[in-house]
Coordinates of C-alpha atoms in Angstrom, one line a residue:
X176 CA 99.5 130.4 96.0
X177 CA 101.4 129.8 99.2
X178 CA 102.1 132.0 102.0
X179 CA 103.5 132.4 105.3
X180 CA 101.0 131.3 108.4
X181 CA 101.8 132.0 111.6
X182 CA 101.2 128.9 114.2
X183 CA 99.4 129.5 117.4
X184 CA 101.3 129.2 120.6
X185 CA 104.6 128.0 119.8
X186 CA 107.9 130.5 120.0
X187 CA 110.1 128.2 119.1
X188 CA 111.1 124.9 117.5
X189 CA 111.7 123.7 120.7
X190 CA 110.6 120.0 120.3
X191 CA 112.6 116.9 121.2
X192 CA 113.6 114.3 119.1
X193 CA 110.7 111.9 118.7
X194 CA 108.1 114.2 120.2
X195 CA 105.5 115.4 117.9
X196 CA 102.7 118.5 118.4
X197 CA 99.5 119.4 117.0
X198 CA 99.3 123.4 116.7
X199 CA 96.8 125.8 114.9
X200 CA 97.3 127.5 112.2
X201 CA 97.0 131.3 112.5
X202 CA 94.3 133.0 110.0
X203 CA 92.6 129.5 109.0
X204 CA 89.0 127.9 110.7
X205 CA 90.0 124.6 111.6
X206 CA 94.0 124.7 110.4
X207 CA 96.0 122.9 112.0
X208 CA 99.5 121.0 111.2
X209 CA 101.7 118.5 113.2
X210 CA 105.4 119.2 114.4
X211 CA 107.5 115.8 114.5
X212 CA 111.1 116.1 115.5
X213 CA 112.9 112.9 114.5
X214 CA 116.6 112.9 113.9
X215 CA 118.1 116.3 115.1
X216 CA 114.9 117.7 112.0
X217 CA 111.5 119.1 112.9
X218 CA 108.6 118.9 110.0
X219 CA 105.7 120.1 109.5
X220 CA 102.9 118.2 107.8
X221 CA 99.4 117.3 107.8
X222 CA 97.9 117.2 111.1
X223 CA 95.3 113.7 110.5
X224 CA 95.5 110.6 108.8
X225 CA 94.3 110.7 105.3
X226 CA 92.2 107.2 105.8
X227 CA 89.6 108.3 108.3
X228 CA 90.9 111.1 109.8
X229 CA 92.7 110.4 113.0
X230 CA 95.2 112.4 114.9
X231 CA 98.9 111.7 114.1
X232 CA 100.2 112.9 116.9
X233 CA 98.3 109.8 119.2
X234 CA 100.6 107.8 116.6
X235 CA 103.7 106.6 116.2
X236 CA 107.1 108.0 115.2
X237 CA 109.8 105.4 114.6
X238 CA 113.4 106.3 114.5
X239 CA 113.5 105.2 110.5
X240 CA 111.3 107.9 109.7
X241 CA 107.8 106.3 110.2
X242 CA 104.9 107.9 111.0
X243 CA 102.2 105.6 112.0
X244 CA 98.3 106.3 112.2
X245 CA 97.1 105.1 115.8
X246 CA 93.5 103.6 114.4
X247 CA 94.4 101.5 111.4
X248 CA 98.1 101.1 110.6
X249 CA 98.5 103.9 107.8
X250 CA 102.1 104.6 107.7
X251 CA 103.6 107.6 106.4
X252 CA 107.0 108.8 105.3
X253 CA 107.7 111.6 107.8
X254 CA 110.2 113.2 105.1
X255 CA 107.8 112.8 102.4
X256 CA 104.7 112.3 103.4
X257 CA 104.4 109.6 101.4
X258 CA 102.1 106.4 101.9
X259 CA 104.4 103.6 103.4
X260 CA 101.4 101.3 104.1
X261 CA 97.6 100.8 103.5
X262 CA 94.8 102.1 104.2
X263 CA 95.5 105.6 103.5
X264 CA 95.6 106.6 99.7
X265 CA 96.4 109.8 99.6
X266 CA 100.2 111.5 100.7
X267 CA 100.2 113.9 103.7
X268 CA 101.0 117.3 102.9
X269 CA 104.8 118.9 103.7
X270 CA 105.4 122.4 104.6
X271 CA 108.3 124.4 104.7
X272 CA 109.2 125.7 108.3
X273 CA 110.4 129.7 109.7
X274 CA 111.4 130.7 112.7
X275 CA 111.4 134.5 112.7
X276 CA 110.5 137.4 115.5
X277 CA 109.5 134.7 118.1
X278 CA 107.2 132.9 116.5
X279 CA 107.2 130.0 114.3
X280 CA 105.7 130.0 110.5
X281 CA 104.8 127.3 107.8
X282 CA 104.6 128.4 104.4
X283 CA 101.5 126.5 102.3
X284 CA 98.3 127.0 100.7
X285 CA 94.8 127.6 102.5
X286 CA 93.2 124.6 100.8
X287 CA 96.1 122.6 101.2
X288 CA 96.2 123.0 105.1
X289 CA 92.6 122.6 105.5
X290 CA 92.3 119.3 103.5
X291 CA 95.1 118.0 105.7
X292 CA 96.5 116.4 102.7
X293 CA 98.6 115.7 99.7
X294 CA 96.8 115.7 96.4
X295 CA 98.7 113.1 93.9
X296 CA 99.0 113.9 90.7
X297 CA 99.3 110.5 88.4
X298 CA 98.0 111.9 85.3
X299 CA 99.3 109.7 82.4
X300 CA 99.2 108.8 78.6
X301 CA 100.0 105.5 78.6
X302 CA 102.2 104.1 76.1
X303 CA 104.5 101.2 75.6
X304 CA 104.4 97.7 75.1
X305 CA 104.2 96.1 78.1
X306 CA 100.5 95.9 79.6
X307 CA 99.4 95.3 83.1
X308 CA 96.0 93.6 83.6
X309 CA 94.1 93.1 87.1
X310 CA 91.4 90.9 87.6
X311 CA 89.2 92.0 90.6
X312 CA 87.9 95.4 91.6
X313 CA 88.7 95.7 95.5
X314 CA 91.4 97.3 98.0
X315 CA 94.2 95.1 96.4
X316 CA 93.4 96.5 93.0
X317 CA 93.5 99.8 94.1
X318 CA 96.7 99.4 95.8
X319 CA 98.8 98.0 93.1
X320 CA 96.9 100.8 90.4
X321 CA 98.3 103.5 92.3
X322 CA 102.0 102.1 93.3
X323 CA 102.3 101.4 89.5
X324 CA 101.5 104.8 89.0
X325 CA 103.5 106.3 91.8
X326 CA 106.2 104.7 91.2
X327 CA 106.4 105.8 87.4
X328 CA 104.8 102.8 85.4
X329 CA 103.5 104.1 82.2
X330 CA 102.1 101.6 80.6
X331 CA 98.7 100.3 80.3
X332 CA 96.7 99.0 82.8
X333 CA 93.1 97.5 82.6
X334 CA 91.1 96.4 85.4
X335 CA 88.4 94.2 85.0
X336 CA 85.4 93.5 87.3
X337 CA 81.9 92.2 87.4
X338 CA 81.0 94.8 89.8
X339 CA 79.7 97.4 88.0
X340 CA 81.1 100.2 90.0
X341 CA 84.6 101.7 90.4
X342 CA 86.7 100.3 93.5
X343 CA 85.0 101.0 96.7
X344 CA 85.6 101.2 100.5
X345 CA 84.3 97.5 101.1
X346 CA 84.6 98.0 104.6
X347 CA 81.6 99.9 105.4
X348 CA 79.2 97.5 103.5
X349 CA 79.1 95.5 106.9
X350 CA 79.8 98.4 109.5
X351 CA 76.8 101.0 108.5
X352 CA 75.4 98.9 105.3
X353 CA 75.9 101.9 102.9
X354 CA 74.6 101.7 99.5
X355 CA 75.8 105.0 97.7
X356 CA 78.4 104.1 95.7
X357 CA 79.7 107.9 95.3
X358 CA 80.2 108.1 98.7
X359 CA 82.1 104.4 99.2
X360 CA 84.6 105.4 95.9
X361 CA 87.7 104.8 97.2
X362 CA 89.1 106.7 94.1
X363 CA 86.7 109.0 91.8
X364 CA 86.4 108.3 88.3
X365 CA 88.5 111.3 86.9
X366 CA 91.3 110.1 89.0
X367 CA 91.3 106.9 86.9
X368 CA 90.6 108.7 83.4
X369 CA 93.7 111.2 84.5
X370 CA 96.4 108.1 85.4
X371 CA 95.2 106.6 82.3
X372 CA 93.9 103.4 83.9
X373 CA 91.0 101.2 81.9
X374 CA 88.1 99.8 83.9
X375 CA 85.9 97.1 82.5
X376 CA 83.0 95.8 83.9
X377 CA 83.1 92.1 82.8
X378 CA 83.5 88.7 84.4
X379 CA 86.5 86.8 83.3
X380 CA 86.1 83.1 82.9
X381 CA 89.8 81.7 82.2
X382 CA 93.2 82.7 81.7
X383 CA 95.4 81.8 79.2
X384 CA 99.0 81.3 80.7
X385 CA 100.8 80.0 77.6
X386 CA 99.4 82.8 75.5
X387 CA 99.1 85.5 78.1
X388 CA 95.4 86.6 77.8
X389 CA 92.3 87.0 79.9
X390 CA 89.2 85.8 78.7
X391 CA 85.6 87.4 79.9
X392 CA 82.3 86.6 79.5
X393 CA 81.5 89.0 77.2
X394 CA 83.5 87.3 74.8
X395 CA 86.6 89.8 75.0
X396 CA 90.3 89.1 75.7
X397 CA 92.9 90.7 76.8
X398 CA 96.5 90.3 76.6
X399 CA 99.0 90.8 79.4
X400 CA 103.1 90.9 80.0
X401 CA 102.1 91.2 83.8
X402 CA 98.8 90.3 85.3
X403 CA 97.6 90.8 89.0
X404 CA 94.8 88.6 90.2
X405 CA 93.0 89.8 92.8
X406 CA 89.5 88.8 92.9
X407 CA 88.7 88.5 96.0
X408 CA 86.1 86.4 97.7
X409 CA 83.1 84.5 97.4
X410 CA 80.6 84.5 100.1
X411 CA 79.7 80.9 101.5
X412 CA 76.2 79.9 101.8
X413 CA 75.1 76.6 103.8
X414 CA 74.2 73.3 102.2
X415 CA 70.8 73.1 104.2
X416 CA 67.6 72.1 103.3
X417 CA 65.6 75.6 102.5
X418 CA 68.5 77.8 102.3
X419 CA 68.9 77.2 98.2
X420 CA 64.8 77.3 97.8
X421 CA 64.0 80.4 100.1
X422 CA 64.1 84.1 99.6
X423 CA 65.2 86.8 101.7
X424 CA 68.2 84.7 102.7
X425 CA 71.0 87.3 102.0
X426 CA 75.2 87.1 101.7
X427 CA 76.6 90.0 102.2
X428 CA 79.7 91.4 99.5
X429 CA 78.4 94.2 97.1
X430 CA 76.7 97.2 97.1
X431 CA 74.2 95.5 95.6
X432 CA 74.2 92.9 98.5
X433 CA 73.3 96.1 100.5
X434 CA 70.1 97.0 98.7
X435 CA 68.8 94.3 98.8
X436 CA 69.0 94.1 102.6
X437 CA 67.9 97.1 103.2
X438 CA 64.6 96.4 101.0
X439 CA 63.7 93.6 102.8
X440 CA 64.5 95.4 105.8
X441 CA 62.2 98.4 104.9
X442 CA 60.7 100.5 107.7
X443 CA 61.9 98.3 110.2
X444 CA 60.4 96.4 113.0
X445 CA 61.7 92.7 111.1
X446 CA 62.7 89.8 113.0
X447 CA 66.5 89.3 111.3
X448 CA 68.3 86.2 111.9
X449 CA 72.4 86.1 111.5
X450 CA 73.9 83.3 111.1
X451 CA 77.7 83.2 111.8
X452 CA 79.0 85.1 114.9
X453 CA 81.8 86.5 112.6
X454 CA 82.9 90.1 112.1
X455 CA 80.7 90.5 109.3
X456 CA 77.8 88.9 111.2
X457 CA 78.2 90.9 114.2
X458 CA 78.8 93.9 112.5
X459 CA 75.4 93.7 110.3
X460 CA 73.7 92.8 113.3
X461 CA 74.9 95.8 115.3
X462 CA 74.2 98.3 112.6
X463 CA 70.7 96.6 112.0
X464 CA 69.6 96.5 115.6
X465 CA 68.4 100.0 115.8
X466 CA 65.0 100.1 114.7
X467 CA 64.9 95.5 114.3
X468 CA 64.5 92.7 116.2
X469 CA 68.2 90.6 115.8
X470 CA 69.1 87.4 117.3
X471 CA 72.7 86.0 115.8
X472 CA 73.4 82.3 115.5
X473 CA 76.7 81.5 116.6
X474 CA 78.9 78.0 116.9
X475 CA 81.0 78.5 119.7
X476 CA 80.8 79.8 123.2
X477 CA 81.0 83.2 122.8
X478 CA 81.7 85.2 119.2
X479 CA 84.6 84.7 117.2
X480 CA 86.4 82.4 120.1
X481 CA 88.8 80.6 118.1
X482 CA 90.2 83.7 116.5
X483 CA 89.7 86.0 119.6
X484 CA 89.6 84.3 122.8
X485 CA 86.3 83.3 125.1
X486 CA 87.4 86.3 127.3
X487 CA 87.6 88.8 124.5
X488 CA 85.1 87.2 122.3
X489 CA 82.4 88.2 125.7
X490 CA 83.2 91.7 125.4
X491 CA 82.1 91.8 122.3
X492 CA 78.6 90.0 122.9
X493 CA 78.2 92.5 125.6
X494 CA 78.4 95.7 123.9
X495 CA 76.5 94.4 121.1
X496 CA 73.9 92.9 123.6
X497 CA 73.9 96.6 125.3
X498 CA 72.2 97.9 121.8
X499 CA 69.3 94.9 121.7
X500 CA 71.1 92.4 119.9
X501 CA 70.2 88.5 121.1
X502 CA 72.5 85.5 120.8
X503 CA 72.4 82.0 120.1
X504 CA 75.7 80.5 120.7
X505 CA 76.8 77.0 121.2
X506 CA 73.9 76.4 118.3
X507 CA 73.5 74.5 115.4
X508 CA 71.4 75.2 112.3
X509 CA 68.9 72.7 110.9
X510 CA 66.7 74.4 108.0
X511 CA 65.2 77.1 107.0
X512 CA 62.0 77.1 106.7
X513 CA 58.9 79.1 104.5
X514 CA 57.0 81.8 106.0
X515 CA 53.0 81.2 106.9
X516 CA 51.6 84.0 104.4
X517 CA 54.6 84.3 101.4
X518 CA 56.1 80.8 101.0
X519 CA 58.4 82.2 98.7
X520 CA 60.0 83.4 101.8
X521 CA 62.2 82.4 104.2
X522 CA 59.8 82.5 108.0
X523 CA 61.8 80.6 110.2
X524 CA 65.3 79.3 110.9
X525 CA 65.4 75.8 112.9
X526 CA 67.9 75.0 115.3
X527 CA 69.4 71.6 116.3
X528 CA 68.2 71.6 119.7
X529 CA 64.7 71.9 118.3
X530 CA 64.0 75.1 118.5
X531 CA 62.7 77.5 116.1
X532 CA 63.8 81.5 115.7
X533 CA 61.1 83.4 113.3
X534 CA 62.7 85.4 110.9
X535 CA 61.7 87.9 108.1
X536 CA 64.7 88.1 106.4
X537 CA 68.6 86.1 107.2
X538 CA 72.1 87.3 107.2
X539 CA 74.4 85.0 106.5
X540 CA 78.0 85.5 107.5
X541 CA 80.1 82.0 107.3
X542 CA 83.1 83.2 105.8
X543 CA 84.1 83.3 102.2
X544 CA 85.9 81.1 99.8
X545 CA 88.6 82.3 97.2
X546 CA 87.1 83.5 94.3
X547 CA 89.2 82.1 91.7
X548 CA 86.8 79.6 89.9
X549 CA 87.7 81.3 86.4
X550 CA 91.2 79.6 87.2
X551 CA 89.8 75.8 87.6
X552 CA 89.9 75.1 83.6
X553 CA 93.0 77.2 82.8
X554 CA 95.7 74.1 83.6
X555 CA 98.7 76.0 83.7
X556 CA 97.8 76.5 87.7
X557 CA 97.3 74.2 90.5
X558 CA 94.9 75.7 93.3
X559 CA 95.4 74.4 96.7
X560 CA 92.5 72.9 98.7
X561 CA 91.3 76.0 99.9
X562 CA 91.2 77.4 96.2
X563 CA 93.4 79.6 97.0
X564 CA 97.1 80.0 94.9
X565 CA 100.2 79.4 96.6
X566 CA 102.7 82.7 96.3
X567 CA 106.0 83.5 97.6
X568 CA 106.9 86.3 99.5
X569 CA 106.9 88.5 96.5
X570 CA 102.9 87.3 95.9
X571 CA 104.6 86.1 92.5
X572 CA 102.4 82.6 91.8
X573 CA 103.7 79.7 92.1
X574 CA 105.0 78.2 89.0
X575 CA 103.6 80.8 86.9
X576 CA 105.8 83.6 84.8
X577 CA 104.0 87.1 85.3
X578 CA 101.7 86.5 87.6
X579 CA 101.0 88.0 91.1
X580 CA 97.7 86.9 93.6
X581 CA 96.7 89.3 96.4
X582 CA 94.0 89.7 98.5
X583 CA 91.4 86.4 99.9
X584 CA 92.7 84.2 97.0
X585 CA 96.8 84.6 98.4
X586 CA 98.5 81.8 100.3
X587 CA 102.2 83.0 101.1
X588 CA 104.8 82.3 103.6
X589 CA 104.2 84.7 106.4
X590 CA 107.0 85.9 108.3
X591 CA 106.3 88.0 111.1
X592 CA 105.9 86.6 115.1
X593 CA 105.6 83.0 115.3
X594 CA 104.9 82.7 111.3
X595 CA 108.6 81.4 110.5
X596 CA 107.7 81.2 107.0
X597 CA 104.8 79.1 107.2
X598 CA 101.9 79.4 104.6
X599 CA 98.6 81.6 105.3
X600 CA 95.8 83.3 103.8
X601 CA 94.8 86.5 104.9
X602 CA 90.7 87.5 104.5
X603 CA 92.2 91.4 105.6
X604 CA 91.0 94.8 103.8
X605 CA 94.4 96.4 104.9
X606 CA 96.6 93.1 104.0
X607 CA 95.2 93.4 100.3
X608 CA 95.8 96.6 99.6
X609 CA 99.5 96.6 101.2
X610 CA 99.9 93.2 98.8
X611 CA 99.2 95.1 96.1
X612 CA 101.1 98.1 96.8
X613 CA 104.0 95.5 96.9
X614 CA 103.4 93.9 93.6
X615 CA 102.9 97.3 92.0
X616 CA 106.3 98.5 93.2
X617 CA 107.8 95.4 91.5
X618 CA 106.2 95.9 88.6
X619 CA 107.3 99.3 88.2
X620 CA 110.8 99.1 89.8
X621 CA 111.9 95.6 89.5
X622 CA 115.4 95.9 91.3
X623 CA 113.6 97.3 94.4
X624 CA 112.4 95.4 97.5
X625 CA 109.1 96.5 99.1
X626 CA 108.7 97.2 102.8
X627 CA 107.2 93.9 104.9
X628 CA 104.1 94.8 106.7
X629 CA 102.8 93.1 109.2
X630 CA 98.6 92.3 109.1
X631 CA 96.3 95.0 110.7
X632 CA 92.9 94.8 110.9
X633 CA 89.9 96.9 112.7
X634 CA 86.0 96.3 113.2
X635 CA 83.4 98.5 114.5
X636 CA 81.6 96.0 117.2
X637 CA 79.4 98.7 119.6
X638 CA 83.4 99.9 120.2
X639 CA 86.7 100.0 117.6
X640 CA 88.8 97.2 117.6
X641 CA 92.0 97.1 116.4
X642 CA 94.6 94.1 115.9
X643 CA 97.5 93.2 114.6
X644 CA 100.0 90.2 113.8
X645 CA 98.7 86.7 112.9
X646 CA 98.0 83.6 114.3
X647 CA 98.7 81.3 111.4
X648 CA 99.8 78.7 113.9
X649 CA 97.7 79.0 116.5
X650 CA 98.1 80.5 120.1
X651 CA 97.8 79.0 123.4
X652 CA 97.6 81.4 126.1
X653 CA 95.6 85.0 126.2
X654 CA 97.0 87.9 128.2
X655 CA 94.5 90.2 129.4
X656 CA 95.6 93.9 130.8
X657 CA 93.5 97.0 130.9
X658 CA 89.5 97.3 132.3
X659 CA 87.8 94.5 130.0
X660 CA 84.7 95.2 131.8
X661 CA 84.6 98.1 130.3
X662 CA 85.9 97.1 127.0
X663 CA 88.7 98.8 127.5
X664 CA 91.9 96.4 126.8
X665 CA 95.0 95.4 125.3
X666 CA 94.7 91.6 124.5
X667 CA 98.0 89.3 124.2
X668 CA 97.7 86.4 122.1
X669 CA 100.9 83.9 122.8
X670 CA 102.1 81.2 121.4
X671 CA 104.9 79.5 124.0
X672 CA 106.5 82.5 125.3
X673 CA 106.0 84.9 122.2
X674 CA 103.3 87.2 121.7
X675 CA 101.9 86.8 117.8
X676 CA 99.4 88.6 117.7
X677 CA 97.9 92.3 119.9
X678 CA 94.1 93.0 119.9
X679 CA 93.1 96.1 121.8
X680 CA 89.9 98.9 122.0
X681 CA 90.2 102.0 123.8
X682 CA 93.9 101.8 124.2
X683 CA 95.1 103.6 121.5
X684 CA 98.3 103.7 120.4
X685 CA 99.1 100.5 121.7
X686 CA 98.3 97.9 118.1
X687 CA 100.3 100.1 116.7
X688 CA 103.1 100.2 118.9
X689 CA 102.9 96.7 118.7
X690 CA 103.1 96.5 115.0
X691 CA 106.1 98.1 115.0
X692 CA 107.7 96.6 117.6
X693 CA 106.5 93.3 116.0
X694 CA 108.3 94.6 112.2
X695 CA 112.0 94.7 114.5
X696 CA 111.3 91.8 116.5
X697 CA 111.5 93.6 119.6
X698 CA 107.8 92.8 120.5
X699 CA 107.9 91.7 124.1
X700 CA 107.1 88.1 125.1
X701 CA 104.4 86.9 126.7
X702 CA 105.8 86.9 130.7
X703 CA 107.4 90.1 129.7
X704 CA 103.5 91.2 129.4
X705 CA 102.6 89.0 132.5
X706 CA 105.3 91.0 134.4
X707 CA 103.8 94.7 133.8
X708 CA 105.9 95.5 130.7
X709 CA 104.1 98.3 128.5
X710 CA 104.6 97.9 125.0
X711 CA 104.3 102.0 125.0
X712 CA 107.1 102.5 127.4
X713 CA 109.3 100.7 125.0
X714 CA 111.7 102.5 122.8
X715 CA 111.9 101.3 118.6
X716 CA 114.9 100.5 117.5
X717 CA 116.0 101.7 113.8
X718 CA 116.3 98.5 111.9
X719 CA 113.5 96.3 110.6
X720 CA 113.9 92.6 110.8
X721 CA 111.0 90.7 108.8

């Protein structure tokens, strides 16, 4: 039931507009709540993000009413605290506010405070004719279940996947190679039985436009009026002599991906080759170089150059290199070969210089292709050369009645700094799920137009990265400010004179500043940055421009 609490140290709402405060909550271990005064109104809401728990009041406050989180773009409703953008699921909690005999009071419950959250309540009996089906099990899916559902869709839905387990926080496959599925739910299973949402675990092998149905392996169909495919990626292997034949040669996509890993792993003390100086790559080999021996094979200069920058792609090598990692770079693979005493088993990995790294087990992390080979026999769909599908704005698919594509299989016209409309495909966790929080408002509310978003994403590389914006035509120039030598930066990727795209590690809030100033298309240009402009100095205007 709720009550009065007193909160610590404050005698008055004496906030300005656009400030916010953390205080405690009187009476509760660990309470605490933020203040945020936007607008001539002060609230008081949930103190951390509901994703992974960072402080909202290092965030953002916009003048619309935005709260932003200052790790991973989650953006709340500060009226509401409702979810505006991925990755946070659940709502942050409101309270009511009391200034009385100079103190200042929120009125909640106990658990409620301490959970720093909103609990959502989509229970549902689903009825109706209309049916939504979703092919693919990953953060877009679970985006576009719950704006259906939050936005009052009460019809069937039906998800089908091939992985046997319930949408899960993909994310941390790579970063700390978890295998526990209950821990990596990104929803439990009585919130799905409660909204009323089907999950089957089944591989689809076509779609039948003309008749709206989804075929599975199993035999099965399914009708549709709307279907949402979102089935993510498929994890590319190379075309070498030895990688086809050899075991313990490992991609890296599933929980199940994870164990098996880990079992060749076992106690330890391996020699474990990466191939692919990518996030993922990295990433495994950071988490893996505790108790192994890792060397990661890498094309370029210096990891993920053509999407970071040589500068900023160093920084990474050296704090992964600080916890015993090895590189390769500026190599080419050869072969893999078998090992002396299992020949069942890969034992080496030959380089094109002639030179040969032993190896009791290989990572590979080349990037993945659009998993949408159920689609190649359907004929009602052309996929472009990628294998992608081409989408409008809306992630409706071209040519096709009903039909929405999110996630690694969506090509669509990207509109934020220095996109001007031009197609690109997004391989992002966060762009996924705000894709399919868009095409699950649409569903539900037809007339309505979802909020643009522009693409965040974060990795865990020895430090937290964060970036945001796009490069989906390429930059030319790299603006550098901060202490890089201590991996402490904001990084400025340009294109001409406009900045497309902010990467930044210990320099929080300052990708999302950027974000938002990049949604109003106030984001400064790139000799704006050269001159000693701070993005956080900046003030946001109101109105949203993409």
């Amino acid at each position: 039931m709720a009550q009065e609490y007193k909160l610590k140290g404050i005698s008055s709402l004496d906030l300005k507009n656009g400030e916010m405060r953390e205080v405690e909550v009187d009476g509760i271990e660990g309470g605490k709540v933020l203040l945020a005064k936007m607008n001539d109104k002060t609230h008081a809401m949930s103190a951390n993000c509901t994703h992974y728990g960072a402080p909202l009041k290092n965030g953002v406050l916009t003048p619309d009413g935005r709260l932003t989180c200052p790790w991973h773009g989650a953006c709340f409703n500060l009226a509401t605290g409702d979810v505006e953008d991925a990755p946070a699921l659940d709502p942050l909690a409101k309270f009511d506010i009391l200034e009385k005999n100079g103190a200042v009071y929120i009125k909640g419950e106990e658990a409620t405070i301490k959970a720093s959250r909103r609990s959502l309540n989509h229970k549902c009996s689903p009825q109706g004719p209309e049916k939504v089906v979703i092919v693919g099990g990953g953060s877009g899916t679970v985006g576009t279940v719950q704006a259906l559902r939050e936005n009052g869709y009460k019809s069937p839905i039906t998800i089908i996947s091939r992985e046997p387990y319930l949408p899960i926080d993909r994310t941390k496959l790579s970063k700390a190679l978890m295998k526990d599925a209950s821990k990596l739910l990104l929803r439990p299973e009585d919130y799905y039985t409660s909204a009323g949402i089907e999950k089957v675990t089944d591989e689809v092998i076509s779609v039948d436009f003309s008749k709206k149905a989804v075929s599975t392996k199993s035999g099965k169909s399914y009708p549709y009026t709307k279907l949402v495919l979102a089935s993510g990626g498929t994890p590319k292997k190379l075309p070498l002599p030895g990688f086809k034949e050899l075991n313990k040669i490992f991609v890296l996509r599933t929980i199940q991906d994870v164990e098996a890993i880990l079992s060749a792993v076992g106690d330890g003390k391996k020699k474990i080759v990466i191939i692919g100086s990518s996030f993922i790559g990295m990433e495994v080999g950071n988490t893996l170089s505790k108790e192994n021996d890792v060397t990661i094979v890498g094309m370029e200069k210096q990891p993920m150059e053509r999407v970071m920058g040589e500068e900023v792609g160093k920084i990474f090598r050296g704090l992964i290199e600080k916890n015993g990692v090895k590189f390769r770079m500026e190599a080419g693979v050869d072969k893999a070969t078998p090992s002396k005493t299992k020949p069942e088993d890969v034992g080496a990995i030959h380089l094109k210089d002639g030179s040969v790294l032993d190896a009791d087990l290989v990572v590979l992390g080349v990037g993945v292709a659009p998993a949408t080979e159920y689609l190649k026999e359907s004929g009602h769909v052309k996929l472009m050369d990628d294998g992608s599908l081409k989408c409008n704005e809306l992630f409706e698919v071209e040519g096709l009645k009903d039909v929405y594509a999110i996630g690694d299989i969506s090509t669509y016209p990207y509109h934020g700094p220095g996109g001007n409309g031009s197609l690109t495909r997004i391989e992002h966790w966060d762009v996924a799920q705000n894709a399919g929080r868009s095409v699950g408002q649409q569903i539900a509310k037809p007339t309505s137009t979802p909020k643009a978003f522009i693409p965040v994403f974060w990795s865990a590389l020895g430090s937290q990265l964060r970036y945001c914006g796009n490069t989906v035509n390429g930059w030319d120039d790299l603006v550098l400010k901060g202490q890089p030598e201590e991996a402490k930066f904001a990084a400025y990727y340009a294109k001409g004179d406009e900045v497309v795209a902010v990467a930044s590690m210990q320099m929080d809030p300052v990708m999302t500043m950027c974000a938002e100033l990049m949604r109003r298309g106030k984001m400064p240009s790139k000799s704006e940055i050269q001159n000693g402009v701070n993005p956080l100095d900046l003030g946001l205007p109101a109105e949203v421009t993409i």
